[in-house]
PDB file of C-alpha atoms in Angstrom:
ATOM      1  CA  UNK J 147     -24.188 288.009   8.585  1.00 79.00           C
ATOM      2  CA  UNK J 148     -27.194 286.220   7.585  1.00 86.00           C
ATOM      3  CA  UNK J 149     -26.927 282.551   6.068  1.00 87.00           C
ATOM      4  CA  UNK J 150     -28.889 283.996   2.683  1.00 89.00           C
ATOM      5  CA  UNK J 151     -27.041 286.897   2.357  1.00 90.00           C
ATOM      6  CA  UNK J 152     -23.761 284.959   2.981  1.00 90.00           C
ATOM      7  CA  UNK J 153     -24.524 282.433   0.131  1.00 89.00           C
ATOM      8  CA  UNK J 154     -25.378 285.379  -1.987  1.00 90.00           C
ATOM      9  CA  UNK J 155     -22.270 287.046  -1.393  1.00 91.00           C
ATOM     10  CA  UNK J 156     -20.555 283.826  -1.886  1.00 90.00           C
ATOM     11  CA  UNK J 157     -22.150 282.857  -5.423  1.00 89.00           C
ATOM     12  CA  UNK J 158     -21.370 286.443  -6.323  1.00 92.00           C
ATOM     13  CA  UNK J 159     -17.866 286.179  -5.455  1.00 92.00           C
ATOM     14  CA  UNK J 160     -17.468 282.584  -7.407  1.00 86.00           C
ATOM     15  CA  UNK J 161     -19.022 284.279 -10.416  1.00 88.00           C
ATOM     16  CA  UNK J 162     -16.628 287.221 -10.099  1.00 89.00           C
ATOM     17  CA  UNK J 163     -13.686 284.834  -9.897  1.00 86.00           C
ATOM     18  CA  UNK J 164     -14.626 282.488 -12.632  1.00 80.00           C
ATOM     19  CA  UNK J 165     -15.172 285.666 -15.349  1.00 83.00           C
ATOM     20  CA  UNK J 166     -11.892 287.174 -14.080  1.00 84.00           C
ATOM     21  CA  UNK J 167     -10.200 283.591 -14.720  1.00 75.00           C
ATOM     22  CA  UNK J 168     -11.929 283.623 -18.165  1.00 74.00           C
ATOM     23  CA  UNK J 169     -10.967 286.957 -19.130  1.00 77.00           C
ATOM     24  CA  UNK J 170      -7.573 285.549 -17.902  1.00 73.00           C
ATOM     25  CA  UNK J 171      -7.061 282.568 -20.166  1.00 66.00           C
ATOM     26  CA  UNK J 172      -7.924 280.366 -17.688  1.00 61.00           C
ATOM     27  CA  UNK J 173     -11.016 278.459 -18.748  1.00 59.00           C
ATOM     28  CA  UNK J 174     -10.874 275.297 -16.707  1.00 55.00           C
ATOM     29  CA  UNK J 175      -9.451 274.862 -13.092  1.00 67.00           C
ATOM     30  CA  UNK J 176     -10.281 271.256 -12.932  1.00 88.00           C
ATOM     31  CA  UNK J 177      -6.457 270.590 -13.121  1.00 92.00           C
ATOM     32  CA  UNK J 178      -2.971 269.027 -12.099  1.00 95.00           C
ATOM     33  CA  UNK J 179       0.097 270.460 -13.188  1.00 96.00           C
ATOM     34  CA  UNK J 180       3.148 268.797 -12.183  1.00 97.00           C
ATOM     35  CA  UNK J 181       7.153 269.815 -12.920  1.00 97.00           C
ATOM     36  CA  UNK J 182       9.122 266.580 -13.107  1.00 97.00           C
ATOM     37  CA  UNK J 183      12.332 267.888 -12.833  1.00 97.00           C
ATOM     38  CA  UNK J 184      13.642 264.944 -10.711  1.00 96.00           C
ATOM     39  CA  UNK J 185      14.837 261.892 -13.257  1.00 94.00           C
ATOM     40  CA  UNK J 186      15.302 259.441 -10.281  1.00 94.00           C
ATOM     41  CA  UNK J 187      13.353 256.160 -10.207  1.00 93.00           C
ATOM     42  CA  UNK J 188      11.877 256.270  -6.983  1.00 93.00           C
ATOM     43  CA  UNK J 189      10.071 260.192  -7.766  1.00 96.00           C
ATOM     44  CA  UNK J 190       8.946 259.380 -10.847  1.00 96.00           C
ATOM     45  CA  UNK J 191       6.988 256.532  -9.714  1.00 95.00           C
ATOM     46  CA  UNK J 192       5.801 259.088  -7.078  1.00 96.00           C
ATOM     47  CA  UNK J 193       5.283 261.549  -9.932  1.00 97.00           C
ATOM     48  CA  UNK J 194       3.389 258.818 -11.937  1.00 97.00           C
ATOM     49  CA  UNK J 195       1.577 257.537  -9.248  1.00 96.00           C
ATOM     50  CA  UNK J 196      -0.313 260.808  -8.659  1.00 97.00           C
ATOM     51  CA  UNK J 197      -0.976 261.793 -12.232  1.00 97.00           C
ATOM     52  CA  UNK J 198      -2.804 258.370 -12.455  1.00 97.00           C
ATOM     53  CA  UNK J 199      -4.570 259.299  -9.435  1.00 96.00           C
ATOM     54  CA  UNK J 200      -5.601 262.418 -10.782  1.00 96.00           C
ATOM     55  CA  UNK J 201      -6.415 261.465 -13.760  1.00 96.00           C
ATOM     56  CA  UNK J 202      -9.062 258.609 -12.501  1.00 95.00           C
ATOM     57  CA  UNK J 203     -10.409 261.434 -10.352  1.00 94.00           C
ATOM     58  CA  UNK J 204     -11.507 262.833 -13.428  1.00 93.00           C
ATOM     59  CA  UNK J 205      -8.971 266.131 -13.376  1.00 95.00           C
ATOM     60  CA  UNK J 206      -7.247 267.185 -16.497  1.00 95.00           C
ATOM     61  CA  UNK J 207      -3.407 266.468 -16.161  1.00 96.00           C
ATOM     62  CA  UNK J 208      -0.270 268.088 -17.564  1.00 96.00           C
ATOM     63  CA  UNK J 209       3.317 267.196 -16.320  1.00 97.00           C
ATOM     64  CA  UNK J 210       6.412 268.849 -17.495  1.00 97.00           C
ATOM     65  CA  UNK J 211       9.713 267.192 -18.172  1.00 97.00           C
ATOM     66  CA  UNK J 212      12.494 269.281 -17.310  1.00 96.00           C
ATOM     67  CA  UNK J 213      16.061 268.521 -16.852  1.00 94.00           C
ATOM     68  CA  UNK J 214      17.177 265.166 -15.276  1.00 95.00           C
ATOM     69  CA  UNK J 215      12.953 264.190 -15.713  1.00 96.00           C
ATOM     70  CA  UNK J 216      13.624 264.337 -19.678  1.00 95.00           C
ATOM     71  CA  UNK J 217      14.678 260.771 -18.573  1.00 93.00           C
ATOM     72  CA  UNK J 218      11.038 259.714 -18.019  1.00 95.00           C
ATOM     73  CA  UNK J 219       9.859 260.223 -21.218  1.00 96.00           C
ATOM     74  CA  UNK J 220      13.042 259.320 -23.369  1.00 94.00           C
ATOM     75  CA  UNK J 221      13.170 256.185 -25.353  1.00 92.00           C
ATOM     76  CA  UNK J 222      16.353 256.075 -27.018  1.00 88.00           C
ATOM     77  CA  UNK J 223      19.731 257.879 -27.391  1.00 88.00           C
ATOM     78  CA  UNK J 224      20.999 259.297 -30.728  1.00 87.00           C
ATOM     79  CA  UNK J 225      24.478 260.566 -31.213  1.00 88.00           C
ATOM     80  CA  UNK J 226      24.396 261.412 -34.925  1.00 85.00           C
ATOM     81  CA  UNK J 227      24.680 265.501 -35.533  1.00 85.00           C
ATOM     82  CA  UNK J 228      25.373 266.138 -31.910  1.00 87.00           C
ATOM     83  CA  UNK J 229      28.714 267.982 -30.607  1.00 88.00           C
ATOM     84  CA  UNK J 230      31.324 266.321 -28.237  1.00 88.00           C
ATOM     85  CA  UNK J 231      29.673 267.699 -25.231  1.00 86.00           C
ATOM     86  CA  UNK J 232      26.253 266.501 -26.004  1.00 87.00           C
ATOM     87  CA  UNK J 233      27.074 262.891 -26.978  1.00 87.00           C
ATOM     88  CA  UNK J 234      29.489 262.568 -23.480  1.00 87.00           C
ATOM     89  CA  UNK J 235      25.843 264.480 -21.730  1.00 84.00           C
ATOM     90  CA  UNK J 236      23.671 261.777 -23.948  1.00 83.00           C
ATOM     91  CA  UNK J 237      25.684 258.726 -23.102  1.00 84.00           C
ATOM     92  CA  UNK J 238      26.171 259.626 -19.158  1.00 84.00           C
ATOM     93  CA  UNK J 239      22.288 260.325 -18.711  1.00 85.00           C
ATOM     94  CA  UNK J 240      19.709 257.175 -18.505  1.00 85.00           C
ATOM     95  CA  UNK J 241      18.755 256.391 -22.036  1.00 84.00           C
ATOM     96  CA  UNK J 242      15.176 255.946 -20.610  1.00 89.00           C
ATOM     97  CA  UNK J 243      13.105 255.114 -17.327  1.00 89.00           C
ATOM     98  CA  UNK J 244      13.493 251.324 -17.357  1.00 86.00           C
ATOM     99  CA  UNK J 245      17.308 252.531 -16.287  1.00 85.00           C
ATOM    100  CA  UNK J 246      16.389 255.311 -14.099  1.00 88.00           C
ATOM    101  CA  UNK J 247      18.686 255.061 -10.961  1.00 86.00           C
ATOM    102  CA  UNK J 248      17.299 256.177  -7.331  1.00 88.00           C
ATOM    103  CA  UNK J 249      17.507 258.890  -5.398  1.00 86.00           C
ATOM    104  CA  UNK J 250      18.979 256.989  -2.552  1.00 87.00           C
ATOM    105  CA  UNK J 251      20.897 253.812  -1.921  1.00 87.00           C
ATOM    106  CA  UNK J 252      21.347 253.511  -5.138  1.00 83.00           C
ATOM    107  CA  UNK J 253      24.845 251.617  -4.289  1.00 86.00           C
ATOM    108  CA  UNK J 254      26.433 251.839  -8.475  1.00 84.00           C
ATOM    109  CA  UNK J 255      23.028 250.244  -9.453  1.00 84.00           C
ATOM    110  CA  UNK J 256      21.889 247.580  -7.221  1.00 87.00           C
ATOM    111  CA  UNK J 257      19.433 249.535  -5.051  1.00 85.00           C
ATOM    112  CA  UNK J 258      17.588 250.406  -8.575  1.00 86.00           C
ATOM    113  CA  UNK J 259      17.095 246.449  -9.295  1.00 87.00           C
ATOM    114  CA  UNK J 260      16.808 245.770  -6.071  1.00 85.00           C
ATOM    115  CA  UNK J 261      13.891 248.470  -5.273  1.00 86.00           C
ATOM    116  CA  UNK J 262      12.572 247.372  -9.249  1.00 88.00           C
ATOM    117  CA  UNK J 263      12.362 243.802  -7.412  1.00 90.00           C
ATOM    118  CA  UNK J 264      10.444 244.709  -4.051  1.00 87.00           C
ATOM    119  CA  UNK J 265       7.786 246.741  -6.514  1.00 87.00           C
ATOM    120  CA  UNK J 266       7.087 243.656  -8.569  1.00 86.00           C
ATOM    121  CA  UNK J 267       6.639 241.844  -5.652  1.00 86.00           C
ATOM    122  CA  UNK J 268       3.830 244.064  -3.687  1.00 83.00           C
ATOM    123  CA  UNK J 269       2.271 244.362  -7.598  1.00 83.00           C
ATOM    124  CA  UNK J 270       3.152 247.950  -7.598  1.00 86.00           C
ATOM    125  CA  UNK J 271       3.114 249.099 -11.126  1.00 87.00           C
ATOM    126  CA  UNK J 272       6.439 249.251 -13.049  1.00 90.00           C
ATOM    127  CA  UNK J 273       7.580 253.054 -14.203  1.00 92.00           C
ATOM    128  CA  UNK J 274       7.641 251.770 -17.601  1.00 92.00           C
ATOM    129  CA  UNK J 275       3.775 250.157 -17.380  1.00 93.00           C
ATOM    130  CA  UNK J 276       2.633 253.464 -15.383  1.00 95.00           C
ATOM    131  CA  UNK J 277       4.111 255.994 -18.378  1.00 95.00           C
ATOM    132  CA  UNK J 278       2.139 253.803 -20.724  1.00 95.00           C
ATOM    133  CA  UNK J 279      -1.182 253.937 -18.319  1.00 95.00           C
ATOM    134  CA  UNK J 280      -0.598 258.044 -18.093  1.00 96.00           C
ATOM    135  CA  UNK J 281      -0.305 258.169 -21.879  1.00 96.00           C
ATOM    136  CA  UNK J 282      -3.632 256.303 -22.289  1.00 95.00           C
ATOM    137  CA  UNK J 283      -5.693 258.123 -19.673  1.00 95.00           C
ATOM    138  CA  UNK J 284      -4.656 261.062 -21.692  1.00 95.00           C
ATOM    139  CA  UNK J 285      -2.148 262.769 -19.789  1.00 97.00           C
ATOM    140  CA  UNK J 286      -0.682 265.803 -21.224  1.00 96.00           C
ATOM    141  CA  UNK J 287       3.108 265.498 -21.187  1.00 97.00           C
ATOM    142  CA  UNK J 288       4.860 268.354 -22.349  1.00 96.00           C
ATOM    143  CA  UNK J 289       8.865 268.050 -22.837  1.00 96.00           C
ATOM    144  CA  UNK J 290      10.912 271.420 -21.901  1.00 95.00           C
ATOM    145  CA  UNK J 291      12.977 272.603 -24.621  1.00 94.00           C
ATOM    146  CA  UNK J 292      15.799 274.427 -22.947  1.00 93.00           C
ATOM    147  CA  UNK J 293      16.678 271.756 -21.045  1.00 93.00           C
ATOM    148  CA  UNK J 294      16.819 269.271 -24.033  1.00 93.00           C
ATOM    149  CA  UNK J 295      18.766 271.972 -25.617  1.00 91.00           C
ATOM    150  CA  UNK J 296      21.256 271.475 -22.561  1.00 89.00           C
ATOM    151  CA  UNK J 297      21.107 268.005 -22.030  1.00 89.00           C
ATOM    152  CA  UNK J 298      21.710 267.693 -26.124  1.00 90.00           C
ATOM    153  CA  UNK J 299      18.490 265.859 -26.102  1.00 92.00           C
ATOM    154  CA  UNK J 300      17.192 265.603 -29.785  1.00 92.00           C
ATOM    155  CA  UNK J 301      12.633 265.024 -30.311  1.00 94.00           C
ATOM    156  CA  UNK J 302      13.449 261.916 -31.898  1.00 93.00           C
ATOM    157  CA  UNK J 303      14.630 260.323 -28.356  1.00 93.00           C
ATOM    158  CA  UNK J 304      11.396 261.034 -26.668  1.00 95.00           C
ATOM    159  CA  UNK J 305       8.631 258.640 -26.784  1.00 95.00           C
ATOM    160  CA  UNK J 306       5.966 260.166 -29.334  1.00 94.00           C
ATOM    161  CA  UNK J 307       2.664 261.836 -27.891  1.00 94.00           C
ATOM    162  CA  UNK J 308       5.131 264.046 -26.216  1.00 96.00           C
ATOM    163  CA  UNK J 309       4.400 268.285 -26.703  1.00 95.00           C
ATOM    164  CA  UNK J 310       7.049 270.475 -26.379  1.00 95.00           C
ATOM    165  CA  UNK J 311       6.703 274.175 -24.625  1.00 93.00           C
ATOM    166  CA  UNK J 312       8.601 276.423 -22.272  1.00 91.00           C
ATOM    167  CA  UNK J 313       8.030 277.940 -19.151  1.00 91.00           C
ATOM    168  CA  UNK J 314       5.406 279.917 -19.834  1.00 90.00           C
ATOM    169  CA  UNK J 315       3.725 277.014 -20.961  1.00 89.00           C
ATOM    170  CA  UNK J 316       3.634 275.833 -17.545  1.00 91.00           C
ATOM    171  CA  UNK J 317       2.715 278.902 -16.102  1.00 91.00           C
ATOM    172  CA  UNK J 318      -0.202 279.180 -17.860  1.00 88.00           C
ATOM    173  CA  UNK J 319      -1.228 275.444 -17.516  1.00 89.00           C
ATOM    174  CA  UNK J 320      -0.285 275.719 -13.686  1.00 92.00           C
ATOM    175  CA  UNK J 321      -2.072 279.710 -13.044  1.00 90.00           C
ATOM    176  CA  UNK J 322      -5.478 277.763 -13.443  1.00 85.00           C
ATOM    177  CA  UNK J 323      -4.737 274.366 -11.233  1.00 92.00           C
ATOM    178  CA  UNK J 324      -6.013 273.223  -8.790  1.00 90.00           C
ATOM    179  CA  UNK J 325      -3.174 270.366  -8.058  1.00 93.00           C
ATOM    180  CA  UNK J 326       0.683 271.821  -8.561  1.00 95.00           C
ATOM    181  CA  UNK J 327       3.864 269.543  -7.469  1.00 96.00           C
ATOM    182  CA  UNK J 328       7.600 270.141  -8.095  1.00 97.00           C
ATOM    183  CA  UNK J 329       9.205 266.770  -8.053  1.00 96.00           C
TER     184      UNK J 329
ATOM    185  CA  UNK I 141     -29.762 248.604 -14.317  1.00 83.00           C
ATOM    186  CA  UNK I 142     -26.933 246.142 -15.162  1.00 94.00           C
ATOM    187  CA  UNK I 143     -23.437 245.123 -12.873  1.00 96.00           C
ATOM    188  CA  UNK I 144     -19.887 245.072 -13.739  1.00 96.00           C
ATOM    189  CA  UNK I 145     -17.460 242.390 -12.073  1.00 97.00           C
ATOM    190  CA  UNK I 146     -14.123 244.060 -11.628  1.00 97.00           C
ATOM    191  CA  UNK I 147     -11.592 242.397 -10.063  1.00 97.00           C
ATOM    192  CA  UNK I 148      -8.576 244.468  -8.705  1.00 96.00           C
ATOM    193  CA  UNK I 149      -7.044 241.702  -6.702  1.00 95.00           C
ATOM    194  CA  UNK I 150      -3.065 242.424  -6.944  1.00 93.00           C
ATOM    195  CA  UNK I 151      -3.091 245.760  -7.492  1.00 93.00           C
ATOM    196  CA  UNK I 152      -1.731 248.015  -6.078  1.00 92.00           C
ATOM    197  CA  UNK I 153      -2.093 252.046  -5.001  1.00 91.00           C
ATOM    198  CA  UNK I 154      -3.495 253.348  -7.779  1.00 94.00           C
ATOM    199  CA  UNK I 155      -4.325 250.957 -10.160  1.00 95.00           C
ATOM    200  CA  UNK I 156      -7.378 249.961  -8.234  1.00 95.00           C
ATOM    201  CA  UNK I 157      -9.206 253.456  -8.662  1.00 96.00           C
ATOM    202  CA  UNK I 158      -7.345 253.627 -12.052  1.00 96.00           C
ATOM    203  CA  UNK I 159      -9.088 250.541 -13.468  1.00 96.00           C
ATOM    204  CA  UNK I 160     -13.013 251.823 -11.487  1.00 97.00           C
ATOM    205  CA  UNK I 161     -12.538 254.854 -13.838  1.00 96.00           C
ATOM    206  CA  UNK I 162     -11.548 252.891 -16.343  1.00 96.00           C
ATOM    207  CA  UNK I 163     -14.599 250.690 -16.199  1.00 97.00           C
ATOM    208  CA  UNK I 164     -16.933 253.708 -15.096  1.00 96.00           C
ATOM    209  CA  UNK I 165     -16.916 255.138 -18.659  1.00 94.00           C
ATOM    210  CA  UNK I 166     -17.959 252.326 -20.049  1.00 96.00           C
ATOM    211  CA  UNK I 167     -20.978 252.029 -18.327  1.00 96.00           C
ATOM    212  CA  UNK I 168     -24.588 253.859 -18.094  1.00 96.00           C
ATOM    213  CA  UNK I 169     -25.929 255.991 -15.452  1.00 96.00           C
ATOM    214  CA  UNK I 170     -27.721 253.901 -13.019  1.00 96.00           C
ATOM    215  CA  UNK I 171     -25.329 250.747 -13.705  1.00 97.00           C
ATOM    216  CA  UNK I 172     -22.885 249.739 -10.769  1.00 97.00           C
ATOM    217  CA  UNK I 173     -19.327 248.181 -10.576  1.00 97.00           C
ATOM    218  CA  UNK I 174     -18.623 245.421  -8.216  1.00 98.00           C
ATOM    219  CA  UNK I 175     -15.159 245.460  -7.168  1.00 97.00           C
ATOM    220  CA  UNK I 176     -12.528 243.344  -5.468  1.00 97.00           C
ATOM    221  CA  UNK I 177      -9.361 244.835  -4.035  1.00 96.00           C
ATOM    222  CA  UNK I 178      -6.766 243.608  -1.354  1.00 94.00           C
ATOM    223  CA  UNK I 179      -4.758 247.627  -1.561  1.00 93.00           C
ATOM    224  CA  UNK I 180      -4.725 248.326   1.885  1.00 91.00           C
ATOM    225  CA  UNK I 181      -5.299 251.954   0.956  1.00 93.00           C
ATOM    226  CA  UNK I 182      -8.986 250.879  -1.304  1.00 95.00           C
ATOM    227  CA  UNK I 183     -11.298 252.160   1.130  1.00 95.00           C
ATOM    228  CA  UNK I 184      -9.810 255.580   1.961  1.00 94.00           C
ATOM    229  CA  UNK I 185      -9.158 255.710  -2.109  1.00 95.00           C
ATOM    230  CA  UNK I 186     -12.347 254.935  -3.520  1.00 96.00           C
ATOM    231  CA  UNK I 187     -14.570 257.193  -0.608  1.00 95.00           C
ATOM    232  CA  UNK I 188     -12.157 260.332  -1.862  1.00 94.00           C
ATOM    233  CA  UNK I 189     -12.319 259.163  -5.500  1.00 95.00           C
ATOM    234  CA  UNK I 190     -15.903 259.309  -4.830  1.00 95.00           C
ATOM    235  CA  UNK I 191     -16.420 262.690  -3.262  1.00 93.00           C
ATOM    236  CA  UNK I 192     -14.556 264.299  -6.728  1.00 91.00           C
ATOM    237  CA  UNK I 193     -16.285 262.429  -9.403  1.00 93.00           C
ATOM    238  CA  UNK I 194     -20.090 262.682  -7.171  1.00 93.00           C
ATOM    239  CA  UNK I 195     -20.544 259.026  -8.046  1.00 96.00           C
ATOM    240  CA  UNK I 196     -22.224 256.750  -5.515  1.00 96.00           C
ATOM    241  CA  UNK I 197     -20.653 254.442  -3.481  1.00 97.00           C
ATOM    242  CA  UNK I 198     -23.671 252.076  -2.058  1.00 96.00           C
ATOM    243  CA  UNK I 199     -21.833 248.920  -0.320  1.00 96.00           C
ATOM    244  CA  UNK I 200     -18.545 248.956   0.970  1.00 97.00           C
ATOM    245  CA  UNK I 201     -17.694 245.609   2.961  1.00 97.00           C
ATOM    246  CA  UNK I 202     -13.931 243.672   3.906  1.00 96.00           C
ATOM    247  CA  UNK I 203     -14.060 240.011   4.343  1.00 95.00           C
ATOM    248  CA  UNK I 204     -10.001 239.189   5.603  1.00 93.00           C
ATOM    249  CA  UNK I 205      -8.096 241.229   3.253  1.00 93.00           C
ATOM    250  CA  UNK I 206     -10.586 241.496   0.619  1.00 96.00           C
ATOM    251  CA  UNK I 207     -12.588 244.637   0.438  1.00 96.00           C
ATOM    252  CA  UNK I 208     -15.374 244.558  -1.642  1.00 97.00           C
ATOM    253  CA  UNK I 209     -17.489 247.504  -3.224  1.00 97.00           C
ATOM    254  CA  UNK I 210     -20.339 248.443  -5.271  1.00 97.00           C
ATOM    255  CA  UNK I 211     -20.334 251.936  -6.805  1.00 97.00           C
ATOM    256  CA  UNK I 212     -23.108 253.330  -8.791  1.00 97.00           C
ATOM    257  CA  UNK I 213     -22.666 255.104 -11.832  1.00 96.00           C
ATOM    258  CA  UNK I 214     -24.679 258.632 -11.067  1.00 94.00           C
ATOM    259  CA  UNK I 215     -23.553 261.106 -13.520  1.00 89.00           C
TER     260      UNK I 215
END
């Protein structure tokens, strides 16, 4: 095929796609979607290290909280109105992500302070210091209702900014991304 | 044409490129950052940070473990 009538064809097919994507909902594909479904220390620094990332690189960045993440963006536990089950689910979860634990060697707690230690000490950002960061570079962080339902997890424990959708939510978000993780 | 100091020494991976965007919106087109990082990962960072925001990295030197770049602002 001929260089010129290659780039035609190409332009022709990126013209196609991007009207399709349109018609689809999908306006702009300059995105990262991540699932945090993970509420262990050690992946959500991972998690928050590459929604920074993406974020200074100028993409548009949504992560969803689901199950044991809810932990990331939680700031408080609340027992009032709640049933037996919930409470017990409330009180044996991490009330937040300054007492995440880690996915491994996390030895009843030491390996968290320990590993919380060896990050201050190479200046890696603290998880606490990088939610803040991903809040202020305008991260969209979007909380997943069934599993708060589950969990017994109440909007008034999450830290505020926070939106709150479903999984079609992040289907939709994720259909036009260029950047999708599951962590 | 006017320079920005930034000084990213003690950061790590990815504050460094974190704080250059930062500091790239508040500058004009044409104006340039100077920064200093010790990240081991700076270089490979900021050359892929610049291929997706098509800004302009114009010096890009390491004296010991202090790498030290100018990037120009260019859209």
């Amino acid at each position: 095929m001929p260089p010129e009538l290659e780039a035609l064809v190409a332009r022709l097919v990126d013209a196609r796609v991007e009207e399709r994507l349109r018609a689809a909902g999908v306006t702009d594909t300059n995105r990262a979607s991540l699932i945090v479904f993970s509420g262990d220390m050690d992946r959500l620094v991972a998690a928050f290290t590459v929604a920074l990332a993406s974020a200074a690189s100028g993409l548009e960045v949504s992560m969803y909280f689901t199950f044991w993440g809810l932990t990331a963006i939680r700031r408080r536990r609340t027992f009032a109105g709640k049933t037996f089950g919930e409470k017990l689910a409330g009180l044996l979860l991490p009330s937040g992500p300054a007492t995440a634990g880690t996915s491994r060697l996390h030895m009843a707690g030491i390996g968290p302070r320990f590993f919380r230690r060896l990050m201050r000490r190479r200046n890696v950002a603290s998880l606490p210091e990088m939610i803040a960061m991903a809040q202020e570079l305008g991260v969209k962080m979007i909380a997943c209702e069934m599993s708060m339902q589950v969990m017994g997890i109440r909007r008034e424990e999450l830290i505020p900014g926070v939106e709150y959708g479903g999984a079609a939510t992040y289907v939709a978000d994720a259909a036009g991304a260029k950047v999708t993780l599951f962590i | 044409m006017a320079n920005i100091d930034l000084d990213c020494r003690g950061m790590n991976c990815p504050m460094p490129i974190v704080r250059v965007s930062q500091t790239l919106k508040t500058i004009a087109v044409g104006d340039t950052i100077t920064v200093n990082a010790d990240d081991p990962s700076f270089q490979a960072d900021l050359e892929a940070w610049v291929r997706m925001t098509g800004q302009t990295l114009r010096v890009f030197s390491t004296a010991d473990t202090i790498r030290t770049a100018v990037i120009e602002r260019t859209r």
